[in-house]
mmCIF file of C-alpha atoms in Angstrom:
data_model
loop_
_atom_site.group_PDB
_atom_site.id
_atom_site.type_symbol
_atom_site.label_atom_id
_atom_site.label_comp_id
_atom_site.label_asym_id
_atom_site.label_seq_id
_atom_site.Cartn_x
_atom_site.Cartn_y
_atom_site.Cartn_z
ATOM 1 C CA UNK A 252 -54.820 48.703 19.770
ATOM 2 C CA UNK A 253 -58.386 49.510 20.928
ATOM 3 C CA UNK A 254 -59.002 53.461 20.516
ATOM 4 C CA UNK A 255 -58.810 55.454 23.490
ATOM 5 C CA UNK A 256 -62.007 57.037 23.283
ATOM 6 C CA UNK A 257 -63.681 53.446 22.616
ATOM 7 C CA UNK A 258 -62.596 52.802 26.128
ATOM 8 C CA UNK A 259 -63.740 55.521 28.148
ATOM 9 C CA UNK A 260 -67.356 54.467 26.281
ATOM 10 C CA UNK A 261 -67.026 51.593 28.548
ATOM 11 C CA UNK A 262 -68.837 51.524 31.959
ATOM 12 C CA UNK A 263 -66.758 49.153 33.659
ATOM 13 C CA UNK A 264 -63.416 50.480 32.845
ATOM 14 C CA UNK A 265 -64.532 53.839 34.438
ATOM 15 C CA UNK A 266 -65.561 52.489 37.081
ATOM 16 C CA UNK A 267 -62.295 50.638 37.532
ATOM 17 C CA UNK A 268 -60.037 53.558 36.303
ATOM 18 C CA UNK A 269 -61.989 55.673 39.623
ATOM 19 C CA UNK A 270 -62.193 52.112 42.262
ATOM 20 C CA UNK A 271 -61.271 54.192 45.543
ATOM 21 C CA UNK A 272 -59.115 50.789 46.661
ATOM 22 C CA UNK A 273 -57.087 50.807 43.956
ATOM 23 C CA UNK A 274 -56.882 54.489 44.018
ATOM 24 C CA UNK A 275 -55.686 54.302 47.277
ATOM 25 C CA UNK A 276 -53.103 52.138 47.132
ATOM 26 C CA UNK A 277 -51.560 54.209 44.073
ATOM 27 C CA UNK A 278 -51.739 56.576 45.799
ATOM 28 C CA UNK A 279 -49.666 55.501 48.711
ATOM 29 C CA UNK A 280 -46.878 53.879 45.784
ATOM 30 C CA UNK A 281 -46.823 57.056 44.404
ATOM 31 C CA UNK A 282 -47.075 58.675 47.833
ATOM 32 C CA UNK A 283 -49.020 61.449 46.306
ATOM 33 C CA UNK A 284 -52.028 62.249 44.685
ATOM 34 C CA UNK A 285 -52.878 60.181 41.292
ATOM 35 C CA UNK A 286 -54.020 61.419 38.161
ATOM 36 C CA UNK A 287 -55.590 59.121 35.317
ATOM 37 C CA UNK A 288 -52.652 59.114 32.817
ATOM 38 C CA UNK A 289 -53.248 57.067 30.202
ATOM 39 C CA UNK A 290 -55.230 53.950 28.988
ATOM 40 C CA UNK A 291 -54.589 51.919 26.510
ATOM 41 C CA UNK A 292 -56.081 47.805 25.671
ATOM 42 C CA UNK A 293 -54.348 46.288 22.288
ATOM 43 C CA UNK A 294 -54.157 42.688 21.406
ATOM 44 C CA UNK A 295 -50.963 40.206 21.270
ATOM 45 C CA UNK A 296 -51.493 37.974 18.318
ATOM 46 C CA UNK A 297 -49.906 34.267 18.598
ATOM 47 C CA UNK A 298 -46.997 33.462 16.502
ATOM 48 C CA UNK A 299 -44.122 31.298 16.693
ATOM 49 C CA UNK A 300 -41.186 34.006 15.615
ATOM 50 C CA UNK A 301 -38.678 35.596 17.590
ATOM 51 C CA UNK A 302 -39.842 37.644 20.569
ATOM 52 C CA UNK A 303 -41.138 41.384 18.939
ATOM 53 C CA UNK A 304 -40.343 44.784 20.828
ATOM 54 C CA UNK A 305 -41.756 44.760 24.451
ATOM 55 C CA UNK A 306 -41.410 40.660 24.323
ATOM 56 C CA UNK A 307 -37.717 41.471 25.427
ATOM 57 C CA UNK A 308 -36.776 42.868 28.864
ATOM 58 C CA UNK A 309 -37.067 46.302 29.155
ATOM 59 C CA UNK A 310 -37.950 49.210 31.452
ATOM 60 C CA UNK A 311 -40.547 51.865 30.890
ATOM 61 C CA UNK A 312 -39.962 55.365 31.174
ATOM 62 C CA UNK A 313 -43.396 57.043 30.859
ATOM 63 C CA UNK A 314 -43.205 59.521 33.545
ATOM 64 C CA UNK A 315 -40.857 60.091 36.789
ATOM 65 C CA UNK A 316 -43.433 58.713 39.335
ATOM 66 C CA UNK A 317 -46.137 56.125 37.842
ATOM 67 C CA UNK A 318 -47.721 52.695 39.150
ATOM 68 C CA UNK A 319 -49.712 50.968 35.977
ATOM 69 C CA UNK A 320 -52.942 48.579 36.602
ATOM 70 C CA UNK A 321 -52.985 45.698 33.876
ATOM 71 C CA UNK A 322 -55.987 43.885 33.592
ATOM 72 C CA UNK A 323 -55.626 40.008 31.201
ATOM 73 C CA UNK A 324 -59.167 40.081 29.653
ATOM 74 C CA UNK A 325 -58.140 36.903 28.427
ATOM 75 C CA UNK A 326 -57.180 33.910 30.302
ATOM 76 C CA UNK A 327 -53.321 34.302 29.947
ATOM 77 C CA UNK A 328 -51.589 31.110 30.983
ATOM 78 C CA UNK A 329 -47.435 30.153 29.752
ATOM 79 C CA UNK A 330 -48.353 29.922 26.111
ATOM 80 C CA UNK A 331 -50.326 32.758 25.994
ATOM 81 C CA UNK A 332 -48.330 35.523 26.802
ATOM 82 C CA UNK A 333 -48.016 36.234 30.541
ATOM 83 C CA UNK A 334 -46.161 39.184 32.033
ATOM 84 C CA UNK A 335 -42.539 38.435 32.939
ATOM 85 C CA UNK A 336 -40.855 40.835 36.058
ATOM 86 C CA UNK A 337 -37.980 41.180 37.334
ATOM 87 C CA UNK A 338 -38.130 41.340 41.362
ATOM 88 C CA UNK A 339 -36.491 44.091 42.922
ATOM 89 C CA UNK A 340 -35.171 45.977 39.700
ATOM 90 C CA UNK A 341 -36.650 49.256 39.935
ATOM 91 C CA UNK A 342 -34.431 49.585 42.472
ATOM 92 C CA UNK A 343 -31.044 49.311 40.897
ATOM 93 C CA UNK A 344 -28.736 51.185 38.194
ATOM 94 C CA UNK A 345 -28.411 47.898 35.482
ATOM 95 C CA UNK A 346 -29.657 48.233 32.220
ATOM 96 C CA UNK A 347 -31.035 51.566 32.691
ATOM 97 C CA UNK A 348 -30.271 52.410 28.393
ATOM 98 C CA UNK A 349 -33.858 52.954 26.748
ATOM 99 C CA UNK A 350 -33.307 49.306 25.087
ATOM 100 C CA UNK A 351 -34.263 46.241 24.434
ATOM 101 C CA UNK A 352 -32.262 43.606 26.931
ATOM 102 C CA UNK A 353 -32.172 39.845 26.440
ATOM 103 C CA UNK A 354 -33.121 36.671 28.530
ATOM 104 C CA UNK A 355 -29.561 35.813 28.874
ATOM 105 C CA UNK A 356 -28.453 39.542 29.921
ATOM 106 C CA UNK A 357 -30.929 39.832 32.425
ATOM 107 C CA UNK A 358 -30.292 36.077 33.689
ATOM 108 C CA UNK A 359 -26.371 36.047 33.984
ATOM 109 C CA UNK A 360 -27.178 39.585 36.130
ATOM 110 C CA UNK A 361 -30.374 38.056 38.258
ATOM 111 C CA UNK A 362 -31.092 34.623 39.343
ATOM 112 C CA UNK A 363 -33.684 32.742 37.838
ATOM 113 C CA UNK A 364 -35.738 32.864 41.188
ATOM 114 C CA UNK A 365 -35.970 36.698 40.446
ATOM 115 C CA UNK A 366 -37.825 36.067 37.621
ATOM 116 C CA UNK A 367 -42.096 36.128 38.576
ATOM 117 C CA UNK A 368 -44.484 34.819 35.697
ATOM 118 C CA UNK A 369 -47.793 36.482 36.127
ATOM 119 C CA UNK A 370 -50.588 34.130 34.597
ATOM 120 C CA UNK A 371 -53.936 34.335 35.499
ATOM 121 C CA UNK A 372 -58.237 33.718 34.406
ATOM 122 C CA UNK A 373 -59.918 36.858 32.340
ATOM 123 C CA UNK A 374 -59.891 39.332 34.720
ATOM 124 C CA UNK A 375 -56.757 38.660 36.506
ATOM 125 C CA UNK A 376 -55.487 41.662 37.275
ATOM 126 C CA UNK A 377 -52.141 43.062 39.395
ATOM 127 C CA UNK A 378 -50.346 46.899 39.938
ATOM 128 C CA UNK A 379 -46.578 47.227 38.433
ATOM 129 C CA UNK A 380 -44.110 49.705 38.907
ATOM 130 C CA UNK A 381 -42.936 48.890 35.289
ATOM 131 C CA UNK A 382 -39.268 50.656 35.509
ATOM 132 C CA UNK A 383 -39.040 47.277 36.793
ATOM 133 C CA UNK A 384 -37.164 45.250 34.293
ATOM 134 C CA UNK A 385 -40.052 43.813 32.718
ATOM 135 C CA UNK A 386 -41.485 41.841 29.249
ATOM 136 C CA UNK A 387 -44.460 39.983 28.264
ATOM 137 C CA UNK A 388 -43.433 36.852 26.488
ATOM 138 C CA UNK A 389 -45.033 35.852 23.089
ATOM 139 C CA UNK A 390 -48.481 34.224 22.627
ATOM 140 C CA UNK A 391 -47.600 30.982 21.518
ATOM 141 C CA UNK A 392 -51.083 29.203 21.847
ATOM 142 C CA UNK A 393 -53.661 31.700 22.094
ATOM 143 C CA UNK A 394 -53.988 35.220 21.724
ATOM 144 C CA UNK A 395 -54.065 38.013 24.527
ATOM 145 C CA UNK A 396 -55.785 41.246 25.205
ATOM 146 C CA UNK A 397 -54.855 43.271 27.856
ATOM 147 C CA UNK A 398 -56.178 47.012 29.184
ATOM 148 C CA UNK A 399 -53.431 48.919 30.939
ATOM 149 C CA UNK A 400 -54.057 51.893 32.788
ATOM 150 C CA UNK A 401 -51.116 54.615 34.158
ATOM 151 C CA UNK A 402 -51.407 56.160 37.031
ATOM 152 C CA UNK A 403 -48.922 58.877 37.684
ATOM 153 C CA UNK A 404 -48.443 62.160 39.685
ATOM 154 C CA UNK A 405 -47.615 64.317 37.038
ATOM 155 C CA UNK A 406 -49.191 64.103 33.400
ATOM 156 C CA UNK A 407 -46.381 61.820 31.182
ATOM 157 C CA UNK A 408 -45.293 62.922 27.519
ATOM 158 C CA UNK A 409 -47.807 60.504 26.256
ATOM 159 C CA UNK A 410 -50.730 61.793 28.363
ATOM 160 C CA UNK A 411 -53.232 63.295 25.854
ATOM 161 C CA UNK A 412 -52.691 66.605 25.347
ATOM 162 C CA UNK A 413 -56.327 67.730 24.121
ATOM 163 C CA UNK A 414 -59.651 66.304 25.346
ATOM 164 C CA UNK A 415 -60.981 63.107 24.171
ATOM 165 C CA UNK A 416 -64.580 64.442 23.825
ATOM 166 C CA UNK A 417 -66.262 67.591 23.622
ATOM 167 C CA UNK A 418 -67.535 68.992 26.778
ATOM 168 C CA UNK A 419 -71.336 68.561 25.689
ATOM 169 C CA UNK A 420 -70.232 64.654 25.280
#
Protein backbone atom coordinates (compact mmCIF):
# COMPACT_ATOMS: atom_id res chain seq x y z
CA UNK A 1 0.00 0.00 0.00
CA UNK A 2 0.93 3.66 -0.69
CA UNK A 3 0.52 5.75 2.72
CA UNK A 4 -2.43 7.76 3.04
CA UNK A 5 -0.87 10.90 3.74
CA UNK A 6 1.59 10.31 0.62
CA UNK A 7 -1.56 10.65 -1.34
CA UNK A 8 -3.21 13.63 -0.26
CA UNK A 9 0.60 15.21 -1.10
CA UNK A 10 -0.55 14.61 -4.54
CA UNK A 11 -2.12 17.45 -6.64
CA UNK A 12 -3.97 15.46 -8.98
CA UNK A 13 -5.63 13.09 -6.69
CA UNK A 14 -7.14 16.16 -4.86
CA UNK A 15 -8.22 17.48 -7.50
CA UNK A 16 -9.93 14.27 -8.53
CA UNK A 17 -11.09 13.30 -4.94
CA UNK A 18 -13.10 17.19 -5.18
CA UNK A 19 -14.04 16.86 -9.50
CA UNK A 20 -17.67 18.47 -9.08
CA UNK A 21 -18.84 15.72 -12.00
CA UNK A 22 -17.92 12.98 -10.23
CA UNK A 23 -19.10 14.51 -7.09
CA UNK A 24 -22.25 14.87 -8.52
CA UNK A 25 -23.03 11.80 -9.69
CA UNK A 26 -22.12 10.23 -6.12
CA UNK A 27 -24.00 12.17 -4.97
CA UNK A 28 -27.14 11.29 -6.79
CA UNK A 29 -26.04 7.13 -6.13
CA UNK A 30 -25.88 7.94 -2.77
CA UNK A 31 -28.83 10.32 -3.08
CA UNK A 32 -27.30 12.45 -0.45
CA UNK A 33 -24.54 14.49 0.30
CA UNK A 34 -20.87 12.78 -0.04
CA UNK A 35 -18.14 12.91 2.24
CA UNK A 36 -14.41 11.90 1.28
CA UNK A 37 -14.17 8.53 3.14
CA UNK A 38 -11.25 6.96 2.51
CA UNK A 39 -8.31 6.60 -0.02
CA UNK A 40 -6.21 4.13 -0.42
CA UNK A 41 -3.58 3.09 -3.86
CA UNK A 42 -1.55 -0.39 -3.14
CA UNK A 43 0.01 -2.54 -5.73
CA UNK A 44 -1.03 -6.23 -7.03
CA UNK A 45 2.16 -8.07 -7.65
CA UNK A 46 2.05 -10.87 -10.56
CA UNK A 47 2.22 -14.41 -9.57
CA UNK A 48 1.01 -17.56 -10.84
CA UNK A 49 -0.59 -19.10 -7.35
CA UNK A 50 -3.99 -19.51 -6.35
CA UNK A 51 -6.18 -16.41 -6.30
CA UNK A 52 -5.21 -14.40 -2.65
CA UNK A 53 -8.05 -12.69 -0.48
CA UNK A 54 -10.03 -10.05 -2.55
CA UNK A 55 -9.00 -12.23 -5.89
CA UNK A 56 -12.20 -14.29 -4.87
CA UNK A 57 -15.77 -12.95 -5.10
CA UNK A 58 -16.77 -11.04 -2.39
CA UNK A 59 -18.84 -8.06 -1.22
CA UNK A 60 -17.64 -5.06 0.70
CA UNK A 61 -19.16 -3.82 3.67
CA UNK A 62 -17.40 -0.50 4.45
CA UNK A 63 -20.27 1.60 5.32
CA UNK A 64 -24.27 1.39 4.81
CA UNK A 65 -24.38 3.87 1.83
CA UNK A 66 -20.96 4.20 -0.28
CA UNK A 67 -20.12 4.44 -4.18
CA UNK A 68 -16.05 3.88 -4.60
CA UNK A 69 -14.02 5.61 -7.67
CA UNK A 70 -11.10 3.18 -8.83
CA UNK A 71 -8.66 4.60 -10.93
CA UNK A 72 -5.96 1.55 -13.00
CA UNK A 73 -2.75 3.71 -13.02
CA UNK A 74 -1.52 0.95 -14.90
CA UNK A 75 -2.69 -0.36 -18.11
CA UNK A 76 -4.75 -3.36 -16.71
CA UNK A 77 -5.66 -5.72 -19.52
CA UNK A 78 -6.84 -9.94 -18.78
CA UNK A 79 -3.44 -10.87 -17.46
CA UNK A 80 -2.99 -8.09 -15.45
CA UNK A 81 -5.52 -8.06 -13.03
CA UNK A 82 -8.78 -6.40 -14.13
CA UNK A 83 -11.81 -5.90 -11.90
CA UNK A 84 -14.38 -8.69 -12.13
CA UNK A 85 -18.42 -7.61 -11.19
CA UNK A 86 -21.15 -9.17 -10.84
CA UNK A 87 -24.21 -7.27 -12.65
CA UNK A 88 -27.11 -6.66 -10.68
CA UNK A 89 -25.90 -8.21 -7.24
CA UNK A 90 -26.14 -5.47 -4.91
CA UNK A 91 -29.46 -5.98 -5.32
CA UNK A 92 -30.11 -9.44 -4.02
CA UNK A 93 -29.87 -11.55 -0.61
CA UNK A 94 -27.06 -14.44 -2.04
CA UNK A 95 -23.92 -14.69 -0.49
CA UNK A 96 -24.41 -11.90 1.79
CA UNK A 97 -21.77 -13.95 4.73
CA UNK A 98 -18.59 -11.58 5.14
CA UNK A 99 -16.62 -14.36 2.96
CA UNK A 100 -14.73 -15.27 0.45
CA UNK A 101 -17.08 -16.98 -2.51
CA UNK A 102 -15.72 -18.95 -5.45
CA UNK A 103 -15.91 -18.75 -9.36
CA UNK A 104 -17.98 -21.79 -9.42
CA UNK A 105 -20.45 -20.53 -6.50
CA UNK A 106 -21.04 -17.40 -8.02
CA UNK A 107 -21.35 -19.06 -11.66
CA UNK A 108 -23.82 -22.02 -10.91
CA UNK A 109 -25.98 -18.88 -9.12
CA UNK A 110 -25.37 -16.16 -12.17
CA UNK A 111 -24.85 -16.69 -15.76
CA UNK A 112 -21.68 -16.14 -17.24
CA UNK A 113 -23.12 -13.05 -19.21
CA UNK A 114 -23.47 -11.45 -15.65
CA UNK A 115 -20.05 -11.48 -15.28
CA UNK A 116 -18.35 -7.69 -16.67
CA UNK A 117 -14.40 -7.63 -16.96
CA UNK A 118 -13.29 -4.10 -16.52
CA UNK A 119 -9.85 -3.61 -18.44
CA UNK A 120 -8.68 -0.51 -19.47
CA UNK A 121 -5.20 2.12 -20.47
CA UNK A 122 -3.50 3.99 -17.21
CA UNK A 123 -6.04 6.09 -16.23
CA UNK A 124 -9.03 4.08 -16.93
CA UNK A 125 -11.18 4.77 -14.45
CA UNK A 126 -15.12 3.67 -13.50
CA UNK A 127 -17.62 4.22 -10.08
CA UNK A 128 -18.72 0.78 -8.21
CA UNK A 129 -21.18 0.16 -5.77
CA UNK A 130 -18.84 -2.67 -4.47
CA UNK A 131 -21.60 -4.66 -2.22
CA UNK A 132 -21.80 -5.82 -5.65
CA UNK A 133 -20.39 -9.26 -5.75
CA UNK A 134 -17.12 -8.31 -6.89
CA UNK A 135 -13.08 -9.55 -7.24
CA UNK A 136 -10.10 -8.47 -9.04
CA UNK A 137 -8.46 -11.44 -10.62
CA UNK A 138 -4.65 -12.08 -10.22
CA UNK A 139 -1.86 -10.30 -12.18
CA UNK A 140 -0.62 -12.93 -14.20
CA UNK A 141 1.62 -10.86 -16.68
CA UNK A 142 2.22 -7.60 -15.27
CA UNK A 143 1.72 -5.91 -12.18
CA UNK A 144 -1.16 -3.40 -11.16
CA UNK A 145 -1.59 -0.30 -9.14
CA UNK A 146 -4.72 1.00 -8.46
CA UNK A 147 -6.01 4.29 -6.22
CA UNK A 148 -9.47 3.74 -4.80
CA UNK A 149 -11.35 6.36 -3.30
CA UNK A 150 -14.85 5.86 -0.96
CA UNK A 151 -17.32 8.01 -1.08
CA UNK A 152 -20.00 7.56 1.49
CA UNK A 153 -22.72 9.51 3.43
CA UNK A 154 -21.75 8.71 6.71
CA UNK A 155 -17.98 8.31 7.90
CA UNK A 156 -17.25 4.13 7.66
CA UNK A 157 -15.36 2.22 10.59
CA UNK A 158 -12.27 2.57 8.56
CA UNK A 159 -12.58 6.34 7.97
CA UNK A 160 -9.62 7.92 9.86
CA UNK A 161 -10.45 8.77 13.04
CA UNK A 162 -7.72 11.62 13.74
CA UNK A 163 -6.36 14.10 11.17
CA UNK A 164 -3.82 13.21 8.71
CA UNK A 165 -1.85 16.49 9.17
CA UNK A 166 -1.59 19.14 11.55
CA UNK A 167 -3.68 22.11 10.95
CA UNK A 168 -0.54 24.44 10.22
CA UNK A 169 0.22 21.64 7.35
Amino acid sequence: YVKTEELFKINEILKLINDEEIIKIVEEKLGTKAILDNLWCWWSFKHKDQALGPQNFHRDYNTLNFVKLFVYLTDVNEDSGPHIFVKKSAKDNFFTDTKRYTDKQIIEKYSKKSILKIVGKKYTSFLANTFCLHKGLPPRNNDRLLLCILYSSSPSRGCPKVPIYKYND
